[in-house]
Steps between C-alpha positions, in 0.01 A plus 500: 500500500203291610241355265161676549303174550736346754510542874770710660729255680713627784778273625630559851817320610496459878767230546868535414519145359327624184814704422638175350234520228513857362264422207215387725296818464511484119411128507196574717391794285508280186318213670219716638461676165478167317242373750293818472502480121382136512190537715157648437511699825510878456820597676563832325573779749540245780799454727684195631765506770762224512714467810825307467569367847683215669381184673471674837279774355272267311480263797362787708245586231403134459456460875306823549267466201466126445587352839782298342825554690750425224643674195349453156604615154226751417199656671230714340275747676216617274379850587140559595320672217255790551132397502406732216791379292787702364421789267732695271624806686512318836831445671689206346338168580720277715490135393702392802839395625730210419786389725778273373762340727854480366637194684199276439478607137875453447492151661204394283666627181820315586322176597289507183801604290319804364656836422437747781326750271266229366389403851468865602286566192279204588447619858423856384244368249354265763471783751341734245238241404405465867450878518243489221305207643664177387569231759590135532267393780371202301635291213293672231607849609862386533498356147353823361752717684796280408397497132481880498837528676653264244356705212626830644845360570520354148436851368812601695698208356495309830434123495198347674584508873266206562642271229701286741234482770240227524193720541616662823476868575 
């Protein structure tokens, strides 16, 4: 049963490699719920779609939408919002889509010696925050976003993903 103040999160597995991680959908559901509960944004009655893909799929998205012809770990695509705003009784408000690539995410988790579900949670939280307007285009915004990610992940019992990094994002 979903919490009434949380967005509906639909997880779509489009690459067979995700079969190796059968708990991925539950991990993403928990991460998005924790992120939604931690922000001031009204996300009740909203929807988020998360696509679990592979490096080839995310490379295509990255190339088509960002002009970067290589795979990445996560991409977020915020939905355009109606000019008049969303009103109760309207169709569910779409926050946007998140795509996560298995091979890149798995490699990063292994290289950083992090549990797979911790890294997946981090990328789901990161993607969700992009959907509601957070970014890391400059140092100040990056610090704000990283601090919020760290707080949300701590709520899930996940250590600070930036603890071993020297201010890089």
